[in-house]
Tab-separated table of C-alpha atoms in Angstrom:
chain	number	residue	atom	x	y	z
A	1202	UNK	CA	0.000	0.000	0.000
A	1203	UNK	CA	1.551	3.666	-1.063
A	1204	UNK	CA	0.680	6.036	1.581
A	1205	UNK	CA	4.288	8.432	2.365
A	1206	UNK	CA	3.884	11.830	1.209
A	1207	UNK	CA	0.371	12.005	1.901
A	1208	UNK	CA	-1.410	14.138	4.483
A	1209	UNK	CA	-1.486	13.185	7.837
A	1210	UNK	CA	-4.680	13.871	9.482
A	1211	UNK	CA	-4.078	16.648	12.911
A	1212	UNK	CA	-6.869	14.272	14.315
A	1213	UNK	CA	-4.783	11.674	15.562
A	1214	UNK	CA	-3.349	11.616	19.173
A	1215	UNK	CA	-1.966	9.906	21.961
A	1216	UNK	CA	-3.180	9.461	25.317
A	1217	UNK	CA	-3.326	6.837	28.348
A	1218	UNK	CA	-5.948	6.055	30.931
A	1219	UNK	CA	-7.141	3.492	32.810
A	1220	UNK	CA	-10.373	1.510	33.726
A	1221	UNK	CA	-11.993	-1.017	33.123
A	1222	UNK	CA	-13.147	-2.847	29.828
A	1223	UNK	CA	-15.777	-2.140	27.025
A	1224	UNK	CA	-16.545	-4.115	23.711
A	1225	UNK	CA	-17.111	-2.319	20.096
A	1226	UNK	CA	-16.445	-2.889	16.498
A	1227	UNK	CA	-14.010	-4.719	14.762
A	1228	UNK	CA	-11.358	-4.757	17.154
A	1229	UNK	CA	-13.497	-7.025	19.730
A	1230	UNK	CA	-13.252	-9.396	17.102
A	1231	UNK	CA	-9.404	-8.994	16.397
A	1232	UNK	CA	-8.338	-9.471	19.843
A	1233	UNK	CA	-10.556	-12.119	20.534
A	1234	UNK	CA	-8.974	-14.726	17.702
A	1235	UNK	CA	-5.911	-13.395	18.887
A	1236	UNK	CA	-6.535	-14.454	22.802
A	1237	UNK	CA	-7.301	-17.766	21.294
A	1238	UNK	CA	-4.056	-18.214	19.012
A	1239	UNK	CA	-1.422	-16.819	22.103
A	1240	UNK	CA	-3.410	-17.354	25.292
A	1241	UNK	CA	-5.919	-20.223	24.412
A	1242	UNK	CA	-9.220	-17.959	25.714
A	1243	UNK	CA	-12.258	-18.849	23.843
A	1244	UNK	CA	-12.978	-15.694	21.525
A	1245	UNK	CA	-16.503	-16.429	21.887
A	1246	UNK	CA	-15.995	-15.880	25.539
A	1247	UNK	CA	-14.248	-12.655	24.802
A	1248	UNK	CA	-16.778	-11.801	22.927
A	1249	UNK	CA	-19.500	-11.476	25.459
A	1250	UNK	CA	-18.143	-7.702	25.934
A	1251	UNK	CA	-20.334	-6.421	23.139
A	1252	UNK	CA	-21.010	-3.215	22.256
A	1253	UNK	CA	-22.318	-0.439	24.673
A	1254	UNK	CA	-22.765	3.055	24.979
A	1255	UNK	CA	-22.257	4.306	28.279
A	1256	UNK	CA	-22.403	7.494	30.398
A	1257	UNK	CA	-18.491	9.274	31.299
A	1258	UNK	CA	-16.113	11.656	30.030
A	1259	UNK	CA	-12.890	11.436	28.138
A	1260	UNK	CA	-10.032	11.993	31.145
A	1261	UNK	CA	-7.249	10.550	29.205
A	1262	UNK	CA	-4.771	13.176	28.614
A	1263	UNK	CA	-0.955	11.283	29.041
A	1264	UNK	CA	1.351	11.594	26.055
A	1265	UNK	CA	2.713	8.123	25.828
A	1266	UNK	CA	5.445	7.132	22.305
A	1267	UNK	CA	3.903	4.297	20.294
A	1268	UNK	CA	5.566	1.221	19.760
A	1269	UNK	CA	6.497	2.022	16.161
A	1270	UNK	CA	6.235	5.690	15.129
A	1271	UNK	CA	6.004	4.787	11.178
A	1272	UNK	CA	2.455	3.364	12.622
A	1273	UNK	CA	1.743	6.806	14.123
A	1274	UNK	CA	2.329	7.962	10.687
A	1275	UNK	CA	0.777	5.541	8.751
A	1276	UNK	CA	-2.545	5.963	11.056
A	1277	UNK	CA	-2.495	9.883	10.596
A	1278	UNK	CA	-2.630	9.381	6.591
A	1279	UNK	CA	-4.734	6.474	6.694
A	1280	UNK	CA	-7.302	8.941	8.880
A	1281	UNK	CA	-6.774	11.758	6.349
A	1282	UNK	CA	-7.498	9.716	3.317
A	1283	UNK	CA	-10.793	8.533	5.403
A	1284	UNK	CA	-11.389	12.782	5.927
A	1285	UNK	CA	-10.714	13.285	1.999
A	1286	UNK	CA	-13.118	10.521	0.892
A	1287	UNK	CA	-16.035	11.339	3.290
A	1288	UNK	CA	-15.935	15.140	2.970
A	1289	UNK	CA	-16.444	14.161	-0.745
A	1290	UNK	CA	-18.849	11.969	-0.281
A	1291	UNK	CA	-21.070	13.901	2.299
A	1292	UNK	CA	-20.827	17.185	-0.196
A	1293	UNK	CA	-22.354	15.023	-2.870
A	1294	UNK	CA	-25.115	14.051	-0.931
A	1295	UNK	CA	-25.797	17.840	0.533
A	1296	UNK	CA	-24.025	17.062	3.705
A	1297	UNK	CA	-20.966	18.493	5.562
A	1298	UNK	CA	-18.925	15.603	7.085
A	1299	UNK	CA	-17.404	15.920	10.549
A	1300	UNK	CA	-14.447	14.448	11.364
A	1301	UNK	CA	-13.915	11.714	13.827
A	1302	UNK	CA	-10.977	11.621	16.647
A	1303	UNK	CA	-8.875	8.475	16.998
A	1304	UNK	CA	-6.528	8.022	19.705
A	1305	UNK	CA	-3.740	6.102	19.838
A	1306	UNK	CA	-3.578	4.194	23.542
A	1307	UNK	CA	-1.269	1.843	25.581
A	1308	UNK	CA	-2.740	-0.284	27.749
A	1309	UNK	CA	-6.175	1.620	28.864
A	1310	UNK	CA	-7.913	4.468	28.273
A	1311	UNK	CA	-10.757	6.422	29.032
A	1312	UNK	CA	-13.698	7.406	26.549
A	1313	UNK	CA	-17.146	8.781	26.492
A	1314	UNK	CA	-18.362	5.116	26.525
A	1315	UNK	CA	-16.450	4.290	29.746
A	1316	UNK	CA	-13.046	2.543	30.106
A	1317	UNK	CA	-11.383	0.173	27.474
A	1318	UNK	CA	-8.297	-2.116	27.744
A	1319	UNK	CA	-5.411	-3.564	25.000
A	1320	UNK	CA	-7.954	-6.333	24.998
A	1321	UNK	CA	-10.497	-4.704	23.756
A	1322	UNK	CA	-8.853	-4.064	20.261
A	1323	UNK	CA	-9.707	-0.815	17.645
A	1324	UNK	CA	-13.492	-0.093	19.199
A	1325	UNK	CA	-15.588	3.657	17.855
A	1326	UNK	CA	-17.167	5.251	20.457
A	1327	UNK	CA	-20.227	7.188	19.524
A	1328	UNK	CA	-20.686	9.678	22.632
A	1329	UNK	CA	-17.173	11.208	22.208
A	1330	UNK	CA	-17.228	10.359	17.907
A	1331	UNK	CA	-13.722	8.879	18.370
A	1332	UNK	CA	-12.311	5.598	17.533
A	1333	UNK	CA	-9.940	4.323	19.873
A	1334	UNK	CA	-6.789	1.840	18.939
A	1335	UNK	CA	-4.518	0.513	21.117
A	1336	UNK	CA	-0.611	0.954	19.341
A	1337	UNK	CA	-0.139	-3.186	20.214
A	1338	UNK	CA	-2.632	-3.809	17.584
A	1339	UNK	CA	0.170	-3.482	14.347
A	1340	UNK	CA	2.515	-6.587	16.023
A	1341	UNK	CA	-0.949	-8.523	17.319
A	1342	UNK	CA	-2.203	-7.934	13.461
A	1343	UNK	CA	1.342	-8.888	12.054
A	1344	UNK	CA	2.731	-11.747	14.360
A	1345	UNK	CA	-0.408	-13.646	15.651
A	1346	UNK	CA	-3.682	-13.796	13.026
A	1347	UNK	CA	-0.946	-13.451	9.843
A	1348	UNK	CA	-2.712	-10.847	8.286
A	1349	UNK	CA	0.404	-8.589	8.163
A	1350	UNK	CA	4.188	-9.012	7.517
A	1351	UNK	CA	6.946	-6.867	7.743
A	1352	UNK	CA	8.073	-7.249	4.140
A	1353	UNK	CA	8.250	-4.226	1.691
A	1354	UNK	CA	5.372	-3.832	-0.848
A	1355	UNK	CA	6.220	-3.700	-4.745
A	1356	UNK	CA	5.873	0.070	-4.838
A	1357	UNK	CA	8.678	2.781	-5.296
A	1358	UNK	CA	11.307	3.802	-2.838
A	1359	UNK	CA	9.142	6.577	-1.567
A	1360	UNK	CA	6.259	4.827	-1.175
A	1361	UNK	CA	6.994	1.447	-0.304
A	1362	UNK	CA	4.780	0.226	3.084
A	1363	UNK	CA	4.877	-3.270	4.862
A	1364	UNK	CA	3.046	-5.751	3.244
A	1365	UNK	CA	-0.022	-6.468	5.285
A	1366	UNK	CA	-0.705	-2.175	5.377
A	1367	UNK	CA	-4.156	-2.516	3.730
A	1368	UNK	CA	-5.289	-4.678	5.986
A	1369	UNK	CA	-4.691	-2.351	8.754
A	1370	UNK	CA	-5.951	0.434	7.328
A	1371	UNK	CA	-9.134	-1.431	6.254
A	1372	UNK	CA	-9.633	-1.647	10.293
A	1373	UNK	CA	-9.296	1.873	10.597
A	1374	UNK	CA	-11.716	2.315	8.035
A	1375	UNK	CA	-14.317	-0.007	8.956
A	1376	UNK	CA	-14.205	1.869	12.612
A	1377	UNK	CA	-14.690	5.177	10.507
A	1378	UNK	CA	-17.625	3.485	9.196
A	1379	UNK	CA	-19.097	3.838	12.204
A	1380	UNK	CA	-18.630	6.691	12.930
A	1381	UNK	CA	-20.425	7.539	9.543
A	1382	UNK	CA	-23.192	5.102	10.559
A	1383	UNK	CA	-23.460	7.617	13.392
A	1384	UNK	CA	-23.438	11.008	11.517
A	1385	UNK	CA	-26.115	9.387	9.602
A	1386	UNK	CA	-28.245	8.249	12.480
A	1387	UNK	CA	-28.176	4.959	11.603
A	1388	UNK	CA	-26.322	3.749	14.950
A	1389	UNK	CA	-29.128	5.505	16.994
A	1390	UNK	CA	-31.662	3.337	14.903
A	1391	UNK	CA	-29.991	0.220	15.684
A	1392	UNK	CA	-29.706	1.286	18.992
A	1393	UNK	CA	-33.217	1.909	19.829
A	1394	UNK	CA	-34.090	-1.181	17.819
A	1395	UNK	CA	-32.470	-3.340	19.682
A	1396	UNK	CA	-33.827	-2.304	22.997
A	1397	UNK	CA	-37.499	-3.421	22.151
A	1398	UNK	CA	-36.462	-6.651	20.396
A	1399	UNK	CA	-35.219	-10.364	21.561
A	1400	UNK	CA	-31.278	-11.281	22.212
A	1401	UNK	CA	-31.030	-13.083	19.221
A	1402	UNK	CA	-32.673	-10.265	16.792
A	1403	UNK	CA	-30.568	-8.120	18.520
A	1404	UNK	CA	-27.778	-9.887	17.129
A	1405	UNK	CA	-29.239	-9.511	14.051
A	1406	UNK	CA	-29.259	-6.372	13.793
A	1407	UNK	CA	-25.740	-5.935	15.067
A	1408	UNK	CA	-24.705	-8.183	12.097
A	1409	UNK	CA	-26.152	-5.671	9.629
A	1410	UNK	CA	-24.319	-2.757	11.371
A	1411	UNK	CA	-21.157	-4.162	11.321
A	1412	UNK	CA	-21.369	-5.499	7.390
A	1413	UNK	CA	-22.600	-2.070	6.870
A	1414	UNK	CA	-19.283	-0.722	8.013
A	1415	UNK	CA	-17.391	-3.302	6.351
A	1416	UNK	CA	-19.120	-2.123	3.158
A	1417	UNK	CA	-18.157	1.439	3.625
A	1418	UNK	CA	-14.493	0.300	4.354
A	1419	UNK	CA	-14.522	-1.261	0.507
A	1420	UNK	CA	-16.536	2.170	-0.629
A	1421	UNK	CA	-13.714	4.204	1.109
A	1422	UNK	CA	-10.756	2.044	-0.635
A	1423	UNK	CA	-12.618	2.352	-4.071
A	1424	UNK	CA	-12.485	6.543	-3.680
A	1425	UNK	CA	-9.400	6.573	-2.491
A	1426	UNK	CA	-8.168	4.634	-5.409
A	1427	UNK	CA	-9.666	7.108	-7.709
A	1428	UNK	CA	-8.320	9.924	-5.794
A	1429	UNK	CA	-4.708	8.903	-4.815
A	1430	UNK	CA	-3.957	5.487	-6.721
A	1431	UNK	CA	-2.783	3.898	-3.336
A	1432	UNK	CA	-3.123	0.213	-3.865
A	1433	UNK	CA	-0.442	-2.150	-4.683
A	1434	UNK	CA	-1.008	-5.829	-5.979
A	1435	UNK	CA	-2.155	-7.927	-2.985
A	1436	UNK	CA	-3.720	-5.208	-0.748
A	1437	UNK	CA	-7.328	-6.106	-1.911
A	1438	UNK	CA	-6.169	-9.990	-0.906
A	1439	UNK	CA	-4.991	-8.445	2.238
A	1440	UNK	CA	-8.216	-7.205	3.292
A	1441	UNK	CA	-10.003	-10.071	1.805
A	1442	UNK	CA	-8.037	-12.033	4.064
A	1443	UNK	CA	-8.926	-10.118	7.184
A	1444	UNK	CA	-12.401	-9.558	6.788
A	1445	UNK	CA	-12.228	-14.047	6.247
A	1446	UNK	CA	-10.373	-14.624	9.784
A	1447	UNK	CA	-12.573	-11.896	11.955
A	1448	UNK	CA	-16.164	-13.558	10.949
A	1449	UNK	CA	-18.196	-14.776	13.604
A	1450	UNK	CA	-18.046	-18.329	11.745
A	1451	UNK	CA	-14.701	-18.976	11.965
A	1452	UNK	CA	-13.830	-17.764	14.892
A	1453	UNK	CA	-16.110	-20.808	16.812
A	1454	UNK	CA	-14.589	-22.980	15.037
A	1455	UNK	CA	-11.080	-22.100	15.694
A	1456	UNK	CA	-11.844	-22.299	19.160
A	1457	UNK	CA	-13.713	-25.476	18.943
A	1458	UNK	CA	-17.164	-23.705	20.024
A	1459	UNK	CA	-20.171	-24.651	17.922
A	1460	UNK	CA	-21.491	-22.376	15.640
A	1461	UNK	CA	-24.410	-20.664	16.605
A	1462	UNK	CA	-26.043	-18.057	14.187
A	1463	UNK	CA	-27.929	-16.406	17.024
A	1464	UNK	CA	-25.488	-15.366	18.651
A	1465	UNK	CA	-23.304	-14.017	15.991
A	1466	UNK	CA	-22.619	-10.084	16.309
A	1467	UNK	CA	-20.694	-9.472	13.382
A	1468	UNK	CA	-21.736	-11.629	10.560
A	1469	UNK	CA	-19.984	-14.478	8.777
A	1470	UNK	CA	-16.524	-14.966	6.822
A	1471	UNK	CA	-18.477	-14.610	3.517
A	1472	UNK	CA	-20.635	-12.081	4.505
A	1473	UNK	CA	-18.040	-10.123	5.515
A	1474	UNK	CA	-15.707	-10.276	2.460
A	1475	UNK	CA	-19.092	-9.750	0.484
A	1476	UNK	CA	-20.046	-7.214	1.781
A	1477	UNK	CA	-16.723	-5.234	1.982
A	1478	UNK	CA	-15.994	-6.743	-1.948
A	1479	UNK	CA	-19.670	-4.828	-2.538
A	1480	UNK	CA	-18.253	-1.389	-1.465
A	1481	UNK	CA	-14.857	-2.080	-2.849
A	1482	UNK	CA	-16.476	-2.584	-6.198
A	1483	UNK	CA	-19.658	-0.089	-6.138
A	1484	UNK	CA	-17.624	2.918	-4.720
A	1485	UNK	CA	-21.666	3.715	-3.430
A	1486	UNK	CA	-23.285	4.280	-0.438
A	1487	UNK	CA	-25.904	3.194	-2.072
A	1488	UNK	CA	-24.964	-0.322	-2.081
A	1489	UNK	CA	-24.429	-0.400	1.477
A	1490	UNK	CA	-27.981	-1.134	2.722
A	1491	UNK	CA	-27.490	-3.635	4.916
A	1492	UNK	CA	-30.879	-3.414	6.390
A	1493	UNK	CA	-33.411	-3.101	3.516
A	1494	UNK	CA	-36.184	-2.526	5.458
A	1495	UNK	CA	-35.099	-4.099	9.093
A	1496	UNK	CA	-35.354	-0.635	10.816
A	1497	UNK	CA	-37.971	0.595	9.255
């Protein structure tokens, strides 16, 4: 993936906190196949976080150095290229886009939706509009689900990333997706539809919000690709790859759980690369509708 002499988005920060735990997005997914493949917990265990919203304050305010700070660089374009593509997007549609936070934490930190640890992996929180990812996710993403590798893509001297970079920043994206899902309204739909309906359609419902996101990761690459020609040969495989090893499916059977579609949260391997492959290849919004009809 080319991404050096880009932008890097003034969005980005670092901070520590501490507290407890909370579950959201992605990342909640990540970290749970990865506490399977180092520590042997059952992700589907791990998994019982879920998402929340939650009543607090951002108190986080320690400057702490990342592990790597070519990741602290690579985030801050990867969350400009998100700003460019949305702003379009939005102002094609009427709308002005506001831009999300996301900060960069070691350990624990403190959001609007309470406290989160490393374990809870890249989560958005909608009462503060920031997505939150912890700087151990790069060597958890490159050493233990191989998704990533620390080999040099096929692009030119200046632009030349890690191979395993898309995957990454199709993370990022998918967490900016929610935060989009938000400026829509579309989270505080879910939200209120999932208070007057059973567990299991619950689930349901959370499926279609995260493939939603997914979706608008792939729409997000497609723009980008018009607007910066970023992609190198393998980063679509990358991503492919990553969306394949997070679903709900695979994940219980990795960990020798039986698989149980009510209780899925995120939807399956398939759905997931489908639905991501649908944005990649529309470049639409459009296309996203998870839901047709389901909160209506």
């Amino acid at each position: 993936m080319k991404w050096r002499g880009r932008r890097g988005s003034t969005n980005v920060r670092t901070s520590s906190g501490g507290g407890k735990m909370i579950g959201g997005g992605i990342g909640g997914i990540i970290i749970a196949g990865i506490l399977w493949l180092v520590f042997g917990v059952n992700p589907m265990t791990a998994l019982q976080t879920g998402e929340m919203v939650a009543g607090g304050r951002n108190t986080s305010s320690t400057e702490v150095a990342t592990s790597d700070d070519r990741d602290t660089q690579f985030v801050r374009v990867v969350v400009a290229d998100t700003e460019e593509v949305w702003h379009q997007i939005f102002s094609e549609g009427g709308k002005t886009y506001q831009e999300p936070q996301l900060v960069l934490f070691n350990g624990r930190v403190n959001s609007a939706c309470g406290s989160a640890s490393s374990a809870t992996g890249p989560f958005y929180c909608p009462g503060d509009q920031t997505v939150y990812l912890d700087t151990s996710f790069f060597t958890e993403m490159r050493q233990n689900l191989g998704i990533a590798g620390d080999q040099q893509g096929s692009g030119d001297a200046a632009n030349q990333g890690r191979a395993g970079d898309f995957a990454q920043a199709y993370v990022i994206a998918h967490e900016v997706g929610h935060h989009v899902q938000t400026l829509l309204g579309i989270s505080q739909q879910v939200n209120a539809a999932r208070r007057q309906v059973t567990r299991t359609q619950g689930n349901q419902l959370s499926v279609l919000q995260e493939l939603q996101a997914d979706c608008f990761a792939g729409v997000w690459a497609n723009r980008n690709q018009q607007r910066v020609q970023f992609l190198e040969a393998g980063d679509i495989d990358e991503a492919i790859n990553a969306a394949s090893q997070i679903g709900d499916d695979r994940l219980a059977r990795t960990s020798g759980a039986t698989v149980s579609p009510d209780s899925f949260t995120h939807g399956t391997s398939q759905q997931r690369v489908d639905w991501f492959t649908r944005g990649l290849e529309s470049g639409d919004v459009q296309a996203c509708d998870t839901f047709s009809g389901a909160l209506s």
